[in-house]
């Protein structure tokens, strides 16, 4: 909402500067997001003092020495009769552009140089001249910007009016709050009170007559109140300057006196109005009805719009002439040839205007206000003010009487306000008397006021006030949020346990950051297909309308992004949600996943290690182990080889949780292979906790802190015995199978088994490889004898040969 | 050296050597000094152990074995210490060509926590200090949790502030973390003090200051006797801890799910409150929206609004990260360019 400070002062004579008003409105009412000087064209002008003055022979001109604060006295020729030595005047230096567009240049006049111009009020666009140049009553030093000493030029405040306060969408509404905060009177501008005709509209139901026009309301739900008046003999033309200035101050454009009067009313009191060219209304009829299928209208903006029966229109005897509450039609627009007006002031229901505005994609100042709710009780007064204003600027006479077709308005909301609730919500005692005083200042009324409570009635324009806490908000902000103390009071700690997925995510982050990976936060939108992916019905990008099923999918795209920027060392991870469509439910199944992707050098290059190896599948398997351990500390982690790009399936305590993959990328030739891991953290249920209006306290299981899965084993007191086994293993035989035999045959005393070497090539027969394990044996109570160890070794070799056909590698 | 003629005297001399030797060894700062110490202590010819061994000859025959053992023990102890010191000095200044110690370390890759997560973690740490825990909830939500339960009137202009991505008539991508307020209130009896970090979605096209998915942190406190004073006190405390802000400002605002509603500003740190381009000349930086939980929200969750009151807030850690780290474009947070991410180590 654009608020003109000058205009605001016509409603409430607050002696506050624009910045003071900005701060007051922000602190008590609604945030002022910006402040714009409307006379920026006056910014280059400065205060200058005339130091010497002399007459130019034979003319009315004077030549003067002028101090403009620059340090050098300037020669300036002036035609005004009132130049006085020692006085200060507005001064335009050479090069200044005047409000009328003229540029002041250095020039010679009658042999005298003139370096600028001393200005009159008229030349500055500040009104008419009485006696020459404008004398400034100021002590300011020469050179001071004119705008600092002369509070001219309106300032526009940009007020961020939120959807609950349509009453602030007018100067009257904002002024009401300023008046309450400053305890100054609230009134209407002279332009609205100095007219002559004050009419009382005739209230009828269903249909009535305004002069020669029949007004019928077919839809009292969409339009519970419709007032109109017929004004004949108006003279449409340019607006007077003051009216144009007001329209422009609110960001509009002056069109003609009648349209400007309508816009003036909208911004002054918040009531949208519309003037039709009465001669263009066929059948002298105005009908408020639903549009008929197939009807169209060309609106004021020249666009032909298709109407549907859900839309409310104003029609004449034949066709729609306006879309109710949204925009008028071009056929009945007021033009310079218009002489008779049908002037409309109505209340259109938000429930009708909002869907129409949305369907047409057409938001106007009027629809914006109707959607939020205007003051239904103010319709008749707005009509009277409108007529007055139109007659003042365009003449004309009212034919017959205005008509006001209305159904009874709902009773105003009455809410009991109690001192107890006030103290409970605000945390400070506020007396009912103080609360009522605050509320009355902005138009509320109170009955049955006593020490503990009052019955409070909201004014007709406060459609947002419904319950006691709404009143408490009014009291709090008028009292001033800053007047409520800012102190820490005793509290009970919360009983809600930490969300498990959040705790797990922290462990994952610590582990993977420690492993040298960067946390990424990619967007979860992907190309996908409807069959496999949950779809966003109104996606931002048509090429990525689906929600991802996999975090690794997002990381792969991010890796490609990095490759396209010549970054080949990519180590990324993410903990985030994935979605899969669910049969019979619009809500997809949602799951928290942890994913990682690595490619490029395994470690930074060093002068001892100029070309570090690239990440390979074993690194990915190791990272998967780390990730799994972070997801489920102490749990058993196992891997099963997969097919193709799926290198391994990873299980935690026997339950498959995800995969290690070779990741196929759209990658340049220089890129290293990419490997990824993605493991599930857990499902995120989206089912309701309890039905609406109900809770489920006591039924939510509190997660027990997990029993320690780790048991202490006594540290060994006896020495270990080690030996290595180098074996010839057929390529088709998995190392895991050999290990299984070694473990089974090694017995209880086998403490550890480490595969430390793989070799293929010279010295190893074709179709085989050499694998070497280091075996460590230990007896808990005594030192193992060499003979025992040798026996164990030959026993193992025998078993391997018998069960797997594996023999020791000799030499 | 006085003449040693008895085993007792021999042992005393050996003990003295064992006691004073280690200090001498430890004092050796170079290989040369250590060689000197070695010579002085255990040198055969001129060392103190050598002298002791010579004295052995003068002892009675029956004492020679015991004295010899004592001397050997001292010798072993000192030689072990000499060797260890030698190894330590060698590690500091190995033989061979001198190394250039300006050369870089053998480094590991350094991982980083995302800047937005860093901000969330800092916020979380502060609220943990004052009794908050962390709650989470689904990102794909029912409209009831996302809107109706939070007192959004059906088809009201308030909805225009939440340009929503729809998955169906009965499914949306949550537009704020506030649905978790309702879920938490339904699941747990107060006292409730929770922080809700999470991803939220808006139908906002990517530009330097908007993203269609972004992080939000919600806070909720509900108990008997919770008031606007608690809201102001707690959030101002947070602002002082997080921003080092001395001044906060609360101004009227509107959210369907709070009443009264407010926005909290902190004094602009760039200009100290005088006004600058960053704060649009107001001297204040907008930090979060907050308010007392609307009674309708409590009732929607089955909580008696006459008995319990509460306050809530919501803030954008992404915007704070942009400010804090001087990042000019929000898209950098999502692009995952490793050259960007690695800056936050
Ligand atoms: Zn600033």
PDB file of N, CA and C in Angstrom, chain A residues 598-657:
ATOM      1  N   UNK A 598      31.896 -40.417  -4.920  1.00  0.00           N
ATOM      2  CA  UNK A 598      33.312 -40.024  -4.967  1.00  0.00           C
ATOM      3  C   UNK A 598      33.876 -40.311  -6.348  1.00  0.00           C
ATOM      4  N   UNK A 599      34.731 -39.414  -6.804  1.00  0.00           N
ATOM      5  CA  UNK A 599      35.481 -39.654  -8.041  1.00  0.00           C
ATOM      6  C   UNK A 599      36.714 -38.757  -8.017  1.00  0.00           C
ATOM      7  N   UNK A 600      37.727 -39.164  -8.768  1.00  0.00           N
ATOM      8  CA  UNK A 600      38.942 -38.366  -8.815  1.00  0.00           C
ATOM      9  C   UNK A 600      39.980 -38.892  -7.848  1.00  0.00           C
ATOM     10  N   UNK A 601      40.942 -38.025  -7.507  1.00  0.00           N
ATOM     11  CA  UNK A 601      42.078 -38.463  -6.684  1.00  0.00           C
ATOM     12  C   UNK A 601      41.630 -38.908  -5.299  1.00  0.00           C
ATOM     13  N   UNK A 602      42.227 -39.997  -4.852  1.00  0.00           N
ATOM     14  CA  UNK A 602      41.872 -40.553  -3.552  1.00  0.00           C
ATOM     15  C   UNK A 602      42.394 -39.668  -2.424  1.00  0.00           C
ATOM     16  N   UNK A 603      43.489 -38.957  -2.668  1.00  0.00           N
ATOM     17  CA  UNK A 603      44.029 -38.027  -1.678  1.00  0.00           C
ATOM     18  C   UNK A 603      44.715 -36.896  -2.424  1.00  0.00           C
ATOM     19  N   UNK A 604      44.989 -35.791  -1.747  1.00  0.00           N
ATOM     20  CA  UNK A 604      45.621 -34.672  -2.447  1.00  0.00           C
ATOM     21  C   UNK A 604      47.028 -35.065  -2.904  1.00  0.00           C
ATOM     22  N   UNK A 605      47.457 -34.524  -4.003  1.00  0.00           N
ATOM     23  CA  UNK A 605      48.814 -34.798  -4.485  1.00  0.00           C
ATOM     24  C   UNK A 605      49.814 -34.232  -3.487  1.00  0.00           C
ATOM     25  N   UNK A 606      50.962 -34.899  -3.404  1.00  0.00           N
ATOM     26  CA  UNK A 606      52.006 -34.455  -2.501  1.00  0.00           C
ATOM     27  C   UNK A 606      53.317 -34.637  -3.237  1.00  0.00           C
ATOM     28  N   UNK A 607      54.384 -33.931  -2.821  1.00  0.00           N
ATOM     29  CA  UNK A 607      55.638 -34.079  -3.561  1.00  0.00           C
ATOM     30  C   UNK A 607      56.230 -35.480  -3.400  1.00  0.00           C
ATOM     31  N   UNK A 608      55.727 -36.219  -2.411  1.00  0.00           N
ATOM     32  CA  UNK A 608      56.168 -37.612  -2.274  1.00  0.00           C
ATOM     33  C   UNK A 608      55.243 -38.571  -3.017  1.00  0.00           C
ATOM     34  N   UNK A 609      54.167 -38.009  -3.593  1.00  0.00           N
ATOM     35  CA  UNK A 609      53.097 -38.865  -4.142  1.00  0.00           C
ATOM     36  C   UNK A 609      52.392 -38.053  -5.214  1.00  0.00           C
ATOM     37  N   UNK A 610      53.125 -37.838  -6.314  1.00  0.00           N
ATOM     38  CA  UNK A 610      52.678 -36.843  -7.279  1.00  0.00           C
ATOM     39  C   UNK A 610      51.369 -37.224  -7.948  1.00  0.00           C
ATOM     40  N   UNK A 611      51.136 -38.485  -8.154  1.00  0.00           N
ATOM     41  CA  UNK A 611      49.923 -38.886  -8.861  1.00  0.00           C
ATOM     42  C   UNK A 611      49.175 -39.904  -8.010  1.00  0.00           C
ATOM     43  N   UNK A 612      48.404 -39.421  -7.056  1.00  0.00           N
ATOM     44  CA  UNK A 612      47.686 -40.362  -6.190  1.00  0.00           C
ATOM     45  C   UNK A 612      46.696 -41.163  -7.029  1.00  0.00           C
ATOM     46  N   UNK A 613      46.423 -42.403  -6.613  1.00  0.00           N
ATOM     47  CA  UNK A 613      45.467 -43.213  -7.363  1.00  0.00           C
ATOM     48  C   UNK A 613      44.061 -42.619  -7.272  1.00  0.00           C
ATOM     49  N   UNK A 614      43.221 -42.981  -8.242  1.00  0.00           N
ATOM     50  CA  UNK A 614      41.835 -42.515  -8.235  1.00  0.00           C
ATOM     51  C   UNK A 614      41.002 -43.408  -7.320  1.00  0.00           C
ATOM     52  N   UNK A 615      39.896 -42.866  -6.863  1.00  0.00           N
ATOM     53  CA  UNK A 615      38.965 -43.657  -6.068  1.00  0.00           C
ATOM     54  C   UNK A 615      38.543 -44.883  -6.862  1.00  0.00           C
ATOM     55  N   UNK A 616      38.439 -46.023  -6.183  1.00  0.00           N
ATOM     56  CA  UNK A 616      37.971 -47.228  -6.852  1.00  0.00           C
ATOM     57  C   UNK A 616      36.860 -47.879  -6.025  1.00  0.00           C
ATOM     58  N   UNK A 617      36.451 -49.025  -6.473  1.00  0.00           N
ATOM     59  CA  UNK A 617      35.320 -49.693  -5.830  1.00  0.00           C
ATOM     60  C   UNK A 617      35.614 -50.021  -4.372  1.00  0.00           C
ATOM     61  N   UNK A 618      36.901 -50.298  -4.074  1.00  0.00           N
ATOM     62  CA  UNK A 618      37.239 -50.669  -2.688  1.00  0.00           C
ATOM     63  C   UNK A 618      37.092 -49.468  -1.773  1.00  0.00           C
ATOM     64  N   UNK A 619      37.420 -48.283  -2.294  1.00  0.00           N
ATOM     65  CA  UNK A 619      37.200 -47.072  -1.489  1.00  0.00           C
ATOM     66  C   UNK A 619      35.710 -46.912  -1.194  1.00  0.00           C
ATOM     67  N   UNK A 620      34.914 -47.147  -2.250  1.00  0.00           N
ATOM     68  CA  UNK A 620      33.469 -46.994  -2.079  1.00  0.00           C
ATOM     69  C   UNK A 620      32.943 -48.001  -1.066  1.00  0.00           C
ATOM     70  N   UNK A 621      33.492 -49.240  -1.118  1.00  0.00           N
ATOM     71  CA  UNK A 621      33.058 -50.246  -0.161  1.00  0.00           C
ATOM     72  C   UNK A 621      33.437 -49.824   1.259  1.00  0.00           C
ATOM     73  N   UNK A 622      34.626 -49.242   1.388  1.00  0.00           N
ATOM     74  CA  UNK A 622      35.063 -48.770   2.705  1.00  0.00           C
ATOM     75  C   UNK A 622      34.194 -47.632   3.209  1.00  0.00           C
ATOM     76  N   UNK A 623      33.860 -46.707   2.301  1.00  0.00           N
ATOM     77  CA  UNK A 623      32.991 -45.603   2.701  1.00  0.00           C
ATOM     78  C   UNK A 623      31.600 -46.117   3.083  1.00  0.00           C
ATOM     79  N   UNK A 624      31.162 -47.157   2.375  1.00  0.00           N
ATOM     80  CA  UNK A 624      29.863 -47.757   2.705  1.00  0.00           C
ATOM     81  C   UNK A 624      29.893 -48.323   4.114  1.00  0.00           C
ATOM     82  N   UNK A 625      31.028 -48.941   4.462  1.00  0.00           N
ATOM     83  CA  UNK A 625      31.170 -49.465   5.826  1.00  0.00           C
ATOM     84  C   UNK A 625      31.099 -48.337   6.845  1.00  0.00           C
ATOM     85  N   UNK A 626      31.816 -47.259   6.537  1.00  0.00           N
ATOM     86  CA  UNK A 626      31.809 -46.111   7.457  1.00  0.00           C
ATOM     87  C   UNK A 626      30.407 -45.543   7.600  1.00  0.00           C
ATOM     88  N   UNK A 627      29.734 -45.416   6.442  1.00  0.00           N
ATOM     89  CA  UNK A 627      28.385 -44.853   6.450  1.00  0.00           C
ATOM     90  C   UNK A 627      27.434 -45.769   7.234  1.00  0.00           C
ATOM     91  N   UNK A 628      27.547 -47.066   7.000  1.00  0.00           N
ATOM     92  CA  UNK A 628      26.658 -48.008   7.689  1.00  0.00           C
ATOM     93  C   UNK A 628      26.905 -47.959   9.195  1.00  0.00           C
ATOM     94  N   UNK A 629      28.170 -47.830   9.579  1.00  0.00           N
ATOM     95  CA  UNK A 629      28.494 -47.767  11.000  1.00  0.00           C
ATOM     96  C   UNK A 629      27.923 -46.492  11.620  1.00  0.00           C
ATOM     97  N   UNK A 630      27.905 -45.405  10.831  1.00  0.00           N
ATOM     98  CA  UNK A 630      27.334 -44.158  11.351  1.00  0.00           C
ATOM     99  C   UNK A 630      25.813 -44.271  11.479  1.00  0.00           C
ATOM    100  N   UNK A 631      25.210 -44.993  10.544  1.00  0.00           N
ATOM    101  CA  UNK A 631      23.756 -45.159  10.608  1.00  0.00           C
ATOM    102  C   UNK A 631      23.385 -46.051  11.789  1.00  0.00           C
ATOM    103  N   UNK A 632      24.140 -47.128  11.993  1.00  0.00           N
ATOM    104  CA  UNK A 632      23.812 -48.083  13.051  1.00  0.00           C
ATOM    105  C   UNK A 632      25.083 -48.504  13.768  1.00  0.00           C
ATOM    106  N   UNK A 633      25.519 -47.722  14.751  1.00  0.00           N
ATOM    107  CA  UNK A 633      26.757 -48.060  15.442  1.00  0.00           C
ATOM    108  C   UNK A 633      26.646 -49.449  16.066  1.00  0.00           C
ATOM    109  N   UNK A 634      27.702 -50.196  16.068  1.00  0.00           N
ATOM    110  CA  UNK A 634      27.832 -51.521  16.693  1.00  0.00           C
ATOM    111  C   UNK A 634      27.079 -52.620  15.939  1.00  0.00           C
ATOM    112  N   UNK A 635      26.341 -52.270  14.908  1.00  0.00           N
ATOM    113  CA  UNK A 635      25.568 -53.301  14.226  1.00  0.00           C
ATOM    114  C   UNK A 635      26.487 -54.107  13.304  1.00  0.00           C
ATOM    115  N   UNK A 636      25.983 -55.288  12.871  1.00  0.00           N
ATOM    116  CA  UNK A 636      26.746 -56.112  11.942  1.00  0.00           C
ATOM    117  C   UNK A 636      26.500 -55.623  10.519  1.00  0.00           C
ATOM    118  N   UNK A 637      27.568 -55.371   9.802  1.00  0.00           N
ATOM    119  CA  UNK A 637      27.458 -54.855   8.441  1.00  0.00           C
ATOM    120  C   UNK A 637      27.919 -55.955   7.490  1.00  0.00           C
ATOM    121  N   UNK A 638      27.122 -56.231   6.471  1.00  0.00           N
ATOM    122  CA  UNK A 638      27.547 -57.272   5.531  1.00  0.00           C
ATOM    123  C   UNK A 638      27.291 -56.826   4.094  1.00  0.00           C
ATOM    124  N   UNK A 639      28.079 -57.417   3.190  1.00  0.00           N
ATOM    125  CA  UNK A 639      27.995 -57.060   1.775  1.00  0.00           C
ATOM    126  C   UNK A 639      27.712 -58.306   0.950  1.00  0.00           C
ATOM    127  N   UNK A 640      26.839 -58.177  -0.029  1.00  0.00           N
ATOM    128  CA  UNK A 640      26.619 -59.253  -0.982  1.00  0.00           C
ATOM    129  C   UNK A 640      26.866 -58.664  -2.361  1.00  0.00           C
ATOM    130  N   UNK A 641      27.651 -59.376  -3.174  1.00  0.00           N
ATOM    131  CA  UNK A 641      27.970 -58.864  -4.505  1.00  0.00           C
ATOM    132  C   UNK A 641      26.703 -58.719  -5.331  1.00  0.00           C
ATOM    133  N   UNK A 642      26.632 -57.628  -6.101  1.00  0.00           N
ATOM    134  CA  UNK A 642      25.450 -57.385  -6.926  1.00  0.00           C
ATOM    135  C   UNK A 642      25.762 -57.586  -8.391  1.00  0.00           C
ATOM    136  N   UNK A 643      24.854 -57.162  -9.253  1.00  0.00           N
ATOM    137  CA  UNK A 643      25.022 -57.317 -10.693  1.00  0.00           C
ATOM    138  C   UNK A 643      25.335 -55.977 -11.334  1.00  0.00           C
ATOM    139  N   UNK A 644      26.189 -55.996 -12.330  1.00  0.00           N
ATOM    140  CA  UNK A 644      26.437 -54.816 -13.147  1.00  0.00           C
ATOM    141  C   UNK A 644      26.943 -53.659 -12.322  1.00  0.00           C
ATOM    142  N   UNK A 645      26.280 -52.503 -12.490  1.00  0.00           N
ATOM    143  CA  UNK A 645      26.709 -51.305 -11.781  1.00  0.00           C
ATOM    144  C   UNK A 645      26.468 -51.412 -10.281  1.00  0.00           C
ATOM    145  N   UNK A 646      25.543 -52.284  -9.870  1.00  0.00           N
ATOM    146  CA  UNK A 646      25.303 -52.479  -8.443  1.00  0.00           C
ATOM    147  C   UNK A 646      26.396 -53.388  -7.914  1.00  0.00           C
ATOM    148  N   UNK A 647      27.430 -52.819  -7.309  1.00  0.00           N
ATOM    149  CA  UNK A 647      28.601 -53.606  -6.925  1.00  0.00           C
ATOM    150  C   UNK A 647      28.315 -54.482  -5.726  1.00  0.00           C
ATOM    151  N   UNK A 648      27.680 -53.890  -4.720  1.00  0.00           N
ATOM    152  CA  UNK A 648      27.338 -54.665  -3.526  1.00  0.00           C
ATOM    153  C   UNK A 648      25.982 -54.201  -2.984  1.00  0.00           C
ATOM    154  N   UNK A 649      25.288 -55.119  -2.398  1.00  0.00           N
ATOM    155  CA  UNK A 649      24.151 -54.771  -1.558  1.00  0.00           C
ATOM    156  C   UNK A 649      24.677 -54.716  -0.130  1.00  0.00           C
ATOM    157  N   UNK A 650      24.284 -53.675   0.592  1.00  0.00           N
ATOM    158  CA  UNK A 650      24.792 -53.488   1.949  1.00  0.00           C
ATOM    159  C   UNK A 650      23.672 -53.808   2.930  1.00  0.00           C
ATOM    160  N   UNK A 651      23.966 -54.675   3.900  1.00  0.00           N
ATOM    161  CA  UNK A 651      22.971 -55.010   4.919  1.00  0.00           C
ATOM    162  C   UNK A 651      23.477 -54.590   6.288  1.00  0.00           C
ATOM    163  N   UNK A 652      22.535 -54.135   7.097  1.00  0.00           N
ATOM    164  CA  UNK A 652      22.850 -53.816   8.484  1.00  0.00           C
ATOM    165  C   UNK A 652      22.037 -54.769   9.340  1.00  0.00           C
ATOM    166  N   UNK A 653      22.700 -55.539  10.182  1.00  0.00           N
ATOM    167  CA  UNK A 653      22.050 -56.570  10.991  1.00  0.00           C
ATOM    168  C   UNK A 653      21.146 -57.450  10.122  1.00  0.00           C
ATOM    169  N   UNK A 654      21.640 -57.782   8.940  1.00  0.00           N
ATOM    170  CA  UNK A 654      20.923 -58.710   8.079  1.00  0.00           C
ATOM    171  C   UNK A 654      19.850 -58.104   7.199  1.00  0.00           C
ATOM    172  N   UNK A 655      19.542 -56.816   7.398  1.00  0.00           N
ATOM    173  CA  UNK A 655      18.502 -56.179   6.590  1.00  0.00           C
ATOM    174  C   UNK A 655      19.150 -55.326   5.498  1.00  0.00           C
ATOM    175  N   UNK A 656      18.818 -55.609   4.230  1.00  0.00           N
ATOM    176  CA  UNK A 656      19.399 -54.799   3.150  1.00  0.00           C
ATOM    177  C   UNK A 656      19.011 -53.331   3.312  1.00  0.00           C
ATOM    178  N   UNK A 657      19.996 -52.417   3.236  1.00  0.00           N
ATOM    179  CA  UNK A 657      19.721 -50.990   3.431  1.00  0.00           C
ATOM    180  C   UNK A 657      20.133 -50.148   2.230  1.00  0.00           C
TER     181      UNK A 657
END
